[in-house]
Amino acid sequence: GFVSIVDISEWQQGVFTTVRRHCQHRNTKDEVEADAGCSDVLTHPGEAKNIVAAVADMRTITSMAVSSSGKFVATSDSAGYVAVVGIDNKGATVLPPLAPRKQQQEWPTSLEFVTGDQLVLPTNLNHVFVWDAVKRSFTKWSRAFGATNIPRTYSRMMSCVAGVAVNPAEPDCIYTFATNHITRIDLTLAPGSQSAVLNIHKRKQIEQDIIAKVVEEKERETSERLSEQSQYKRKRKQSVSESARMDVDDAASDVASVVSEAASVRSQGKDWEGTIVARLREAGINVAEPHNFRMTERYQNLMHASFVDANTMVVLERPWIDVASALPAAFHRHKF
């Protein structure tokens, strides 16, 4: 496959002029040289493996994205190669492999440019890479977290990311969407714990349940403490009345023991805030870390998602009943 840069300034006269043709997705050098319109290509995967054009694997362009600045166009093919081409010049960059050769093969499932000419590449393994087209390198966030430290709930989703949406009001965030979820990722924050609860609705329910349980325990302990204090007051009053008939030394010793007992009861108060934090951490919610990879699974059979304005997203779903209605009629067969 190849990418053609076409001048459409005279489209009203029916004139479309091909300015350049980039062939980074061709298999061999022979294929490129046979096409006089192709620009120079630095890498030829087929030739590097000593494969002639006749038996080279077919490489079809599967995704394409154009930066909002109009400076770059990115394409990916069925072999997993990604090329970023500068529209105003003949320069082109073929991205390095997303995963080492010995590991499982990995390829992008979508391409999308965000603010600053940065290209987001979600993959079939639910990793997230970000390529800076200006600097021609992966961003610092991508190098640190792209293929590692991704929360398990996200990386182990059965459905791969189908696309990326960008909110104009959040230039540093992306929204990845798949068949059964939409996830907001802040590219300035660490992903957080791998065992973190990502679903915002489930997370809120867990928080409410834990807080309600701790409040109930606090009220019960407060009630018990008030009861103990009431008993202490009665015991002290009884001790004072009895001391009138006792020696002075014995009375002082008795009152001291009662005061010591009351002090020990008062010192048994719990750190309830710390209790809530500890139980939330055990449930997969660490309040000391920012909540990144915020996920919602309320949309199912999701086909597309995009922003039409700042903070305004459009989501396209296909109800399961529509899918079921398109299936053929049930096959009936007699058992005997």
XYZ file of C-alpha atoms in Angstrom:
336
model
C 0.000 0.000 0.000
C 1.004 3.619 -0.387
C -0.132 7.072 0.739
C -0.702 9.829 -1.801
C -0.543 13.524 -0.919
C -3.067 15.204 -3.235
C -3.546 18.913 -3.964
C -7.291 19.617 -4.145
C -7.104 23.417 -4.370
C -8.640 23.226 -7.856
C -11.277 20.646 -7.044
C -14.056 22.817 -8.455
C -12.447 22.497 -11.892
C -12.100 18.763 -11.389
C -8.321 18.972 -11.026
C -6.632 16.739 -8.431
C -2.841 16.748 -8.471
C -0.767 14.084 -6.729
C 2.091 15.928 -5.054
C 3.895 12.971 -3.495
C 3.468 9.278 -2.902
C 4.902 7.557 0.157
C 5.429 3.809 0.013
C 6.627 2.834 3.471
C 4.167 -0.059 3.462
C 5.504 -1.697 0.302
C 7.191 -5.060 0.833
C 10.392 -4.782 -1.178
C 12.608 -2.217 -2.828
C 11.721 -3.653 -6.246
C 8.063 -2.817 -5.670
C 8.969 0.755 -4.757
C 11.305 1.252 -7.709
C 8.648 -0.090 -10.054
C 6.394 2.792 -8.950
C 7.954 6.001 -10.275
C 5.758 8.094 -7.982
C 7.191 6.668 -4.762
C 9.496 8.698 -2.565
C 12.657 7.145 -1.145
C 11.965 4.465 1.433
C 14.628 3.751 4.041
C 13.342 0.409 5.304
C 12.073 -2.508 3.266
C 11.020 -5.364 5.583
C 10.701 -7.823 2.726
C 14.144 -7.115 1.310
C 15.717 -7.291 4.786
C 14.484 -10.888 5.002
C 15.684 -11.717 1.454
C 12.107 -12.170 0.285
C 11.363 -11.516 -3.366
C 8.275 -9.504 -4.249
C 6.418 -12.525 -5.599
C 6.354 -14.304 -2.226
C 6.396 -11.320 0.153
C 3.510 -11.081 2.612
C 0.738 -8.733 1.611
C 0.736 -5.544 3.689
C -2.531 -3.644 3.655
C -2.925 -0.204 5.227
C -5.455 -0.629 8.037
C -5.485 2.741 9.845
C -4.710 6.368 9.078
C -4.729 9.605 11.081
C -3.924 13.227 10.246
C -2.669 15.668 12.880
C -4.835 18.695 13.679
C -1.909 20.934 12.701
C -1.943 19.455 9.217
C 1.775 18.645 9.405
C 1.746 14.864 9.741
C -0.115 11.807 8.502
C 0.291 8.432 10.187
C -0.542 5.025 8.742
C -0.327 1.441 9.974
C -0.550 -1.823 8.065
C -1.575 -5.421 8.640
C 2.011 -6.409 9.467
C 2.125 -4.012 12.428
C 4.360 -1.362 10.865
C 3.568 2.297 11.585
C 4.828 5.177 9.433
C 4.599 8.906 10.164
C 5.005 11.179 7.145
C 5.540 14.933 7.091
C 3.037 16.440 4.671
C 5.111 19.535 3.849
C 8.280 17.590 3.085
C 9.407 14.197 1.903
C 10.631 13.039 5.301
C 9.108 9.898 6.759
C 9.668 7.845 9.901
C 8.954 4.158 10.378
C 8.371 3.541 14.081
C 10.453 0.924 15.879
C 8.686 -2.347 16.788
C 6.188 -1.962 19.611
C 7.382 -5.178 21.250
C 10.599 -7.245 21.136
C 10.649 -9.908 18.435
C 10.804 -12.795 20.906
C 7.642 -11.647 22.645
C 4.081 -11.963 21.438
C 3.436 -10.067 18.243
C 1.885 -6.657 18.852
C 0.297 -4.216 16.448
C -1.793 -1.019 16.710
C -5.569 -1.308 16.549
C -6.126 2.425 16.011
C -4.284 5.695 15.376
C -5.162 9.157 16.683
C -3.253 12.432 16.954
C -3.664 14.516 20.103
C -2.543 18.033 20.949
C 1.092 18.752 20.172
C 1.381 16.379 17.188
C 1.535 13.345 19.451
C 0.304 10.070 17.983
C -1.562 7.642 20.275
C -1.277 3.951 19.394
C -3.441 1.506 21.374
C -2.512 -2.095 20.602
C -4.056 -5.538 20.425
C -2.540 -6.299 23.855
C -4.272 -3.220 25.317
C -1.020 -1.338 25.749
C -0.896 2.399 25.047
C 2.022 4.021 23.204
C 2.460 7.736 22.448
C 4.795 8.877 19.648
C 6.004 12.477 19.369
C 6.039 13.194 15.637
C 8.132 16.356 16.031
C 10.861 14.765 18.188
C 10.547 11.426 16.372
C 10.568 9.406 19.571
C 8.212 7.863 22.103
C 7.175 10.228 24.881
C 8.499 9.915 28.424
C 5.118 8.625 29.639
C 5.063 6.006 26.878
C 8.567 4.765 27.644
C 7.731 4.470 31.338
C 4.232 3.003 31.205
C 3.270 2.110 27.602
C 3.933 -1.622 27.797
C 4.322 -2.035 31.567
C 2.515 -0.999 34.739
C -0.828 -0.862 32.924
C -3.626 -1.816 35.378
C -4.567 -5.473 34.944
C -8.272 -4.699 34.690
C -7.529 -2.675 31.551
C -4.836 -4.825 29.943
C -6.832 -8.042 30.448
C -10.059 -6.787 28.900
C -11.322 -9.310 26.381
C -12.007 -6.627 23.762
C -9.209 -4.609 22.140
C -9.369 -0.843 21.887
C -11.184 0.129 18.697
C -10.481 3.856 18.719
C -9.362 6.958 20.569
C -11.327 10.163 21.215
C -9.868 13.490 22.326
C -11.739 16.057 24.424
C -10.758 19.624 23.378
C -11.170 20.698 27.019
C -8.615 18.101 28.206
C -5.553 18.311 25.940
C -3.522 15.944 28.128
C -6.163 13.203 28.266
C -7.420 10.590 25.834
C -10.542 8.421 25.838
C -9.996 4.906 24.515
C -13.078 2.878 23.644
C -13.733 -0.776 22.943
C -16.845 -2.886 22.528
C -17.695 -2.821 26.232
C -15.914 0.142 27.848
C -14.725 3.731 27.599
C -11.591 4.625 29.563
C -10.205 8.078 30.314
C -6.382 8.123 30.478
C -4.412 11.118 31.728
C -1.055 11.135 29.935
C 0.517 13.270 32.668
C -0.187 10.793 35.502
C 1.140 7.355 36.332
C -1.332 4.514 35.677
C -1.501 3.647 39.367
C -1.629 0.246 41.022
C -2.007 -2.769 38.737
C -4.726 -4.134 41.021
C -6.670 -0.858 41.151
C -10.436 -0.788 40.666
C -10.955 1.209 37.456
C -14.713 1.130 36.957
C -15.905 4.474 38.365
C -19.371 3.134 39.249
C -18.031 0.029 40.998
C -15.415 2.160 42.731
C -18.063 4.554 44.060
C -20.190 1.663 45.308
C -17.224 0.127 47.156
C -16.408 3.478 48.762
C -20.014 3.959 49.913
C -20.236 0.420 51.328
C -16.971 0.694 53.267
C -17.757 4.151 54.656
C -21.264 3.048 55.697
C -19.863 -0.030 57.471
C -17.183 1.975 59.291
C -19.743 4.601 60.349
C -21.947 1.830 61.720
C -18.997 0.404 63.677
C -18.142 3.874 65.001
C -21.700 4.480 66.197
C -21.781 1.087 67.898
C -18.450 1.692 69.628
C -19.525 5.207 70.655
C -22.686 3.763 72.178
C -20.651 1.173 74.079
C -18.235 3.834 75.291
C -21.082 6.035 76.555
C -22.460 3.051 78.417
C -19.047 2.411 79.993
C -18.736 6.078 80.982
C -22.180 5.948 82.598
C -21.125 2.887 84.572
C -17.930 4.679 85.583
C -19.897 7.663 86.932
C -22.158 5.415 88.992
C -19.170 3.488 90.289
C -17.385 6.704 91.207
C -20.428 8.078 93.061
C -20.716 4.800 94.956
C -16.991 4.900 95.724
C -17.206 8.450 97.114
C -20.134 7.551 99.417
C -18.311 4.504 100.701
C -15.121 6.476 101.315
C -16.880 8.484 104.016
C -16.953 5.310 106.097
C -13.458 4.186 105.171
C -10.049 5.329 106.146
C -8.573 8.172 104.106
C -5.814 6.020 102.558
C -8.183 3.279 101.436
C -10.553 5.794 99.871
C -7.769 7.487 97.902
C -6.547 4.154 96.552
C -10.044 3.150 95.409
C -10.717 6.437 93.608
C -7.316 6.236 91.873
C -8.081 2.780 90.496
C -11.457 3.968 89.124
C -9.884 7.022 87.432
C -7.230 4.783 85.869
C -9.933 2.486 84.477
C -11.843 5.438 82.959
C -8.689 6.781 81.349
C -8.011 3.426 79.700
C -11.563 3.398 78.283
C -11.140 6.894 76.833
C -7.793 5.985 75.219
C -9.369 3.143 73.225
C -10.765 5.530 70.568
C -10.020 4.354 66.995
C -8.496 6.252 64.090
C -11.625 5.936 61.949
C -10.240 7.891 59.020
C -7.202 5.605 58.909
C -9.519 2.588 59.106
C -11.450 3.741 56.030
C -8.232 4.386 54.076
C -6.833 0.940 54.970
C -10.011 -0.908 53.980
C -10.251 1.008 50.701
C -6.646 0.034 49.922
C -7.464 -3.626 50.589
C -10.387 -3.334 48.140
C -8.152 -1.923 45.384
C -8.700 1.814 45.964
C -5.644 3.770 47.062
C -6.746 7.289 47.947
C -3.102 8.375 48.165
C -2.687 7.889 44.401
C -4.504 9.744 41.604
C -7.244 7.718 39.930
C -6.052 7.255 36.358
C -7.566 4.909 33.753
C -11.124 5.826 34.769
C -13.422 3.304 33.139
C -17.140 3.035 32.521
C -18.819 -0.142 31.284
C -22.336 1.243 30.995
C -22.084 1.276 27.200
C -22.238 -2.121 25.524
C -21.810 -3.218 21.901
C -20.158 0.143 21.388
C -19.370 0.941 17.767
C -17.876 4.433 17.939
C -17.262 7.360 20.301
C -16.149 10.891 19.500
C -16.279 14.443 20.838
C -18.349 16.968 18.889
C -17.440 19.817 21.241
C -15.635 20.426 24.512
C -16.975 17.992 27.153
C -19.623 16.714 24.707
C -19.222 13.102 23.616
C -21.340 11.155 21.150
C -21.498 7.385 21.665
C -22.825 4.969 19.054
C -24.178 1.671 20.373
C -25.843 -1.273 18.716
C -28.267 -3.029 21.063
C -27.755 -6.767 21.391
C -31.330 -7.387 20.281
C -30.427 -5.931 16.868
C -27.554 -8.374 16.557
C -29.769 -11.275 17.612
C -32.490 -10.282 15.140
C -29.993 -10.485 12.269
C -29.147 -14.109 13.068
C -30.825 -16.896 11.037
C -33.780 -18.773 12.403
C -33.164 -21.581 14.885
C -32.558 -25.000 13.354
C -35.086 -27.562 14.515
C -34.251 -31.238 14.373
C -36.234 -34.249 15.551
C -34.483 -36.252 18.254
C -35.942 -39.519 16.962
